[in-house]
Coordinates of C-alpha atoms and ligand atoms in Angstrom, one line a residue:
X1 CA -15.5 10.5 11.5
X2 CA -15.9 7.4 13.8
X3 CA -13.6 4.4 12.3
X4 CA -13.7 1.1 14.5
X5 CA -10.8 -0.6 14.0
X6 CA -8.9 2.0 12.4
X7 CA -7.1 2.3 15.5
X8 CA -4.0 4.4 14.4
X9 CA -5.8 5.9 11.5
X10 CA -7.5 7.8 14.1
X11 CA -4.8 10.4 14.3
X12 CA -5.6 11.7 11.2
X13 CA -9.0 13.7 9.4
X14 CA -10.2 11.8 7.1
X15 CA -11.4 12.5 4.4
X16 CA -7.6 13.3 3.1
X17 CA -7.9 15.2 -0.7
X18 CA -5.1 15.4 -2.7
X19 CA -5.1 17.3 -6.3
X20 CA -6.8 14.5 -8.0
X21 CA -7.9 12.0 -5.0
X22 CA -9.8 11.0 -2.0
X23 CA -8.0 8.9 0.6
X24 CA -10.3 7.6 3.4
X25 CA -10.6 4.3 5.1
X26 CA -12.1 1.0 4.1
X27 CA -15.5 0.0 5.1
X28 CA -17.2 -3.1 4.5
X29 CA -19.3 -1.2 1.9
X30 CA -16.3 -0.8 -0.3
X31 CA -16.2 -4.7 -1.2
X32 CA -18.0 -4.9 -4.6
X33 CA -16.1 -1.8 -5.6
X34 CA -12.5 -3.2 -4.6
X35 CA -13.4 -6.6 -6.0
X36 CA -13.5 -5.1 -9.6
X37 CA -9.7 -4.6 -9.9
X38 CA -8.8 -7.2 -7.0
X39 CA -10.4 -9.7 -9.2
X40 CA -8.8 -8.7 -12.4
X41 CA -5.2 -11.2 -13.4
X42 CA -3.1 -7.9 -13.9
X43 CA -3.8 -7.4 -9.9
X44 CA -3.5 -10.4 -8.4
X45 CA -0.5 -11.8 -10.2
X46 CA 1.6 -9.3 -8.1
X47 CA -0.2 -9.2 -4.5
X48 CA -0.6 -11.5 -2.0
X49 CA -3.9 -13.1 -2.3
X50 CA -5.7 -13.8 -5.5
X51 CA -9.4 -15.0 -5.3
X52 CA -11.1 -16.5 -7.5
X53 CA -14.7 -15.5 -6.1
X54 CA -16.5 -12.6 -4.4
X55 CA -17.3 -14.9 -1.6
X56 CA -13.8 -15.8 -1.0
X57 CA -12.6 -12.2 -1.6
X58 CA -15.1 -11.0 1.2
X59 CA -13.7 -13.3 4.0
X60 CA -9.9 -11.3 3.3
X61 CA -11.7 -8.1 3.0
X62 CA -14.0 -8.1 5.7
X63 CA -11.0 -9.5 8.4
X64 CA -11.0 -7.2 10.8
X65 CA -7.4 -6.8 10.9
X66 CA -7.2 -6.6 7.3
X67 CA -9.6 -3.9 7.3
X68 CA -8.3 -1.6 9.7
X69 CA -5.2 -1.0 7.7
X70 CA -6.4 -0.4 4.5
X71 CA -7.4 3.1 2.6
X72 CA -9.2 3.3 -0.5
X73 CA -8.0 6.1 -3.2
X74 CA -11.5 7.5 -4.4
X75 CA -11.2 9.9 -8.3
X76 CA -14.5 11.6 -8.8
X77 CA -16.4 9.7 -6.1
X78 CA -15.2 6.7 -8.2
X79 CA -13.2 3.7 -6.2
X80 CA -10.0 3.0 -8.2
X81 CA -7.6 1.9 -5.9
X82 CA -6.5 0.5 -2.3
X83 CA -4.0 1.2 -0.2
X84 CA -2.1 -1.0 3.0
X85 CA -1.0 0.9 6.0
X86 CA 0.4 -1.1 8.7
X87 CA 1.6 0.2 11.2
X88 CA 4.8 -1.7 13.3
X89 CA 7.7 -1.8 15.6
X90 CA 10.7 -1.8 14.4
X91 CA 13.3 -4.5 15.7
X92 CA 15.2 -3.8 18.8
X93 CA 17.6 -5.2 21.3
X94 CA 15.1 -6.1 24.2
X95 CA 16.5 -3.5 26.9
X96 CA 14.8 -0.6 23.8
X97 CA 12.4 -2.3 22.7
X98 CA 9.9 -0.2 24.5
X99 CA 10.9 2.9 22.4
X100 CA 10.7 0.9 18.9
X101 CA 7.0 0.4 19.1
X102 CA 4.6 1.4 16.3
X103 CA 7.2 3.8 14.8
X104 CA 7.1 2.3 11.3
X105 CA 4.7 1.0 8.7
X106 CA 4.6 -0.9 5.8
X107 CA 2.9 0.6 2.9
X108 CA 0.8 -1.4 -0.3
X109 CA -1.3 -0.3 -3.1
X110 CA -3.2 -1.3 -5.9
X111 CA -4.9 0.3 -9.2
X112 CA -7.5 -0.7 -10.9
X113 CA -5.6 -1.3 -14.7
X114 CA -8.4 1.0 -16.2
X115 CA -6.5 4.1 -14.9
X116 CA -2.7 3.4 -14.7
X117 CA -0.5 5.3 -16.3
X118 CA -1.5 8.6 -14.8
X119 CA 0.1 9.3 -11.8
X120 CA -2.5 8.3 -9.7
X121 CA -1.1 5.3 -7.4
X122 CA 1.7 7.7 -7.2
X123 CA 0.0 10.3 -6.2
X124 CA -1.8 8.5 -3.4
X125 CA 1.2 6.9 -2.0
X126 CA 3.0 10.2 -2.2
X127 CA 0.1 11.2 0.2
X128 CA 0.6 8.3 2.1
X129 CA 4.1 8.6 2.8
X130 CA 2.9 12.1 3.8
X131 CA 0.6 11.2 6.4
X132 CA 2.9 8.3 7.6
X133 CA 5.8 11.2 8.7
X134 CA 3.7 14.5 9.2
X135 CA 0.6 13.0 10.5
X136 CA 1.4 9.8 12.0
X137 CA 4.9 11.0 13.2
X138 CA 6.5 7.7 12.2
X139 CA 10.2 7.3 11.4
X140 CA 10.3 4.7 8.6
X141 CA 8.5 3.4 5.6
X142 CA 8.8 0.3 3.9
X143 CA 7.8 -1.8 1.4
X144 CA 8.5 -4.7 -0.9
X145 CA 7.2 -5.7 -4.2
X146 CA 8.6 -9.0 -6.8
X147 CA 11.7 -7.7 -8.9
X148 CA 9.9 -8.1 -11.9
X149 CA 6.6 -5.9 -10.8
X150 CA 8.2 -3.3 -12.5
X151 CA 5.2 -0.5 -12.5
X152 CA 5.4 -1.0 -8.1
X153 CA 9.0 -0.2 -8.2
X154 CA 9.4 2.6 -10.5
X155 CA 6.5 4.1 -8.2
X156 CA 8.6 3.4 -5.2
X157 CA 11.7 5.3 -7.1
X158 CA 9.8 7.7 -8.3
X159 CA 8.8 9.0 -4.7
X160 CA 12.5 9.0 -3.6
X161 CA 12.1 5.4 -1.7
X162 CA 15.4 3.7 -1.4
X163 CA 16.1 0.1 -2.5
X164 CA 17.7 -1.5 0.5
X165 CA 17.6 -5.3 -0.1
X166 CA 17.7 -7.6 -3.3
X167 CA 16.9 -11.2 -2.5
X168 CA 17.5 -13.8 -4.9
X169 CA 15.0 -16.3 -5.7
X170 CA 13.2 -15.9 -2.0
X171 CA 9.5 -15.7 -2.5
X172 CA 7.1 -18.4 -3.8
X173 CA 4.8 -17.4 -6.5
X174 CA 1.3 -18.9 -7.0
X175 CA 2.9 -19.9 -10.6
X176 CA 5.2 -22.3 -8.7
X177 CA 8.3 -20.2 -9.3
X178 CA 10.8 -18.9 -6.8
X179 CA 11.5 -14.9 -7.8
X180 CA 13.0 -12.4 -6.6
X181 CA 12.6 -9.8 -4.4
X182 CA 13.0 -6.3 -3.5
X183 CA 12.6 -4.5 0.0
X184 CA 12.1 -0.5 -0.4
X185 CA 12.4 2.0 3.0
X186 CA 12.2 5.7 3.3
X187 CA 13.1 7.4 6.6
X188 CA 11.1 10.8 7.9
X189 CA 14.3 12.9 7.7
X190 CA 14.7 12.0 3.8
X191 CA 11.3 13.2 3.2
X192 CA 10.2 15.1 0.9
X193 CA 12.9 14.1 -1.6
X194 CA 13.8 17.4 -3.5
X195 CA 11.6 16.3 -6.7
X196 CA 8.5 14.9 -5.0
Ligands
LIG1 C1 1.7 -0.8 -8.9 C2 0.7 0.0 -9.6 C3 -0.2 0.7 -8.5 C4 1.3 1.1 -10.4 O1 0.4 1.8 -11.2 P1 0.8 2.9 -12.3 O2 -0.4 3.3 -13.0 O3 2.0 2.4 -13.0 O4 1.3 4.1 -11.3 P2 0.8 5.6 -11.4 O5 -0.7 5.6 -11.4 O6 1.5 6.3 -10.4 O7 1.3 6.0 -12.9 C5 2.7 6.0 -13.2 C6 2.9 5.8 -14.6 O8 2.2 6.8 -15.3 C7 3.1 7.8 -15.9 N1 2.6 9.1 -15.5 C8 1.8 9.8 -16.2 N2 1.4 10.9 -15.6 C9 2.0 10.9 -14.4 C10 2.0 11.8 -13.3 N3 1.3 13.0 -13.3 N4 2.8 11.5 -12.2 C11 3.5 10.4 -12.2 N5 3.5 9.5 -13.2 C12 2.8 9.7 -14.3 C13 4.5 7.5 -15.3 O9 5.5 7.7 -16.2 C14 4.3 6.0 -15.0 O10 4.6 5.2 -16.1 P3 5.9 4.2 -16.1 O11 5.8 3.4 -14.9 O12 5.6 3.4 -17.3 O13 7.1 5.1 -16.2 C15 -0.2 -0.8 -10.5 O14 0.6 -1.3 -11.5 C16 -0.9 -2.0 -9.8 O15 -1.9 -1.8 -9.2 N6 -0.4 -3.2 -10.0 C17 -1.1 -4.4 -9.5 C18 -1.0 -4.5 -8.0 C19 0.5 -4.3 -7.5 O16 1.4 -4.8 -8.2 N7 0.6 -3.8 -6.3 C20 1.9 -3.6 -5.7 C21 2.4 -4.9 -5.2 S1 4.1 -4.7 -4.6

């Protein structure tokens, strides 16, 4: 499979199947499909950008950058989620810092509403994390999510990710409130936990 800009993703044979799922990466075909949950308030209360058009959607989307480290999760051909890969160095003291590059990543997702509550985003990130350490042969995962984004965390816990930092009041939402925030990490020698 030929994936410009997928860079790193090029280590690994896509498409990936899981029990349920099909992981594969984004292409600028998978807009209109992505823009039905992206668009949808439940979504984009807890992510970074929320748009309030197509047109304005598809400039974030269609980013090169942006699209290179995404995946979508695929159930019976259908797409019903995305997921963030992004691949990073970890910090260093500068005499090292050769030997910290591109040996972590941080990790995102998203479900369209219509299918939560069936393991689904946790089955994809569990795949995820997967590919990360077996595939990728990184040494850290991380993520972060808003305290309150309760469904993003239990996710995290669920797949044996580790709550390292709890910052008060740090991050700006679009509702003009300061909330918290949580930082998640997993490292390759923790994984799998025993009951993942
Ligand atoms: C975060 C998000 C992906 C989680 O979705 P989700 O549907 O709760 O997660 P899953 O699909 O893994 O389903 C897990 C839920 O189904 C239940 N479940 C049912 N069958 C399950 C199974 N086979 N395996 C695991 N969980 C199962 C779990 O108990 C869990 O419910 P709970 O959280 O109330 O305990 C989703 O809420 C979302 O897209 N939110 C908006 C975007 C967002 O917040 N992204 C993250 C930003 S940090």
């Amino acid at each position: 499979m030929v994936l410009p800009g997928h860079p790193v993703l090029e280590a690994i044979s896509w498409p990936v199947r899981t029990d349920r799922l099909t992981l594969r990466p984004a292409t600028r075909d998978d807009l209109e499909a992505t823009w039905r949950f992206h668009r949808l308030d439940a979504v984009g209360r807890w992510i970074t950008r929320a748009p309030d058009t197509l047109e304005e959607y598809r400039v974030g989307f269609e980013d090169v950058g942006s699209l290179a480290k995404t995946l979508v999760v695929e159930l019976d051909g259908e797409v019903v989620g995305d997921l963030m890969l992004r691949v990073e160095d970890a910090w260093a003291q500068a005499e090292v810092a050769d030997q910290a590059r591109n040996v972590q990543a941080e990790l995102g997702w998203v479900l369209h509403p219509d299918h939560a509550g069936n393991g689904y985003a946790t089955e994809a990130v569990r795949e995820l994390i997967r590919l990360c350490f077996e595939d990728l042969g990184l040494r850290r995962v991380t993520a972060s999510c808003f305290a309150d984004n309760g469904a993003s965390w239990r996710l995290m816990e669920r797949l044996g990710m580790r709550r390292e930092t709890y910052n008060v009041r740090e991050s700006l939402h679009r509702s003009g409130d300061w909330l918290d925030g949580m930082g998640y990490a997993l490292l390759a020698d923790e994984w799998p936990p025993a009951q993942v």
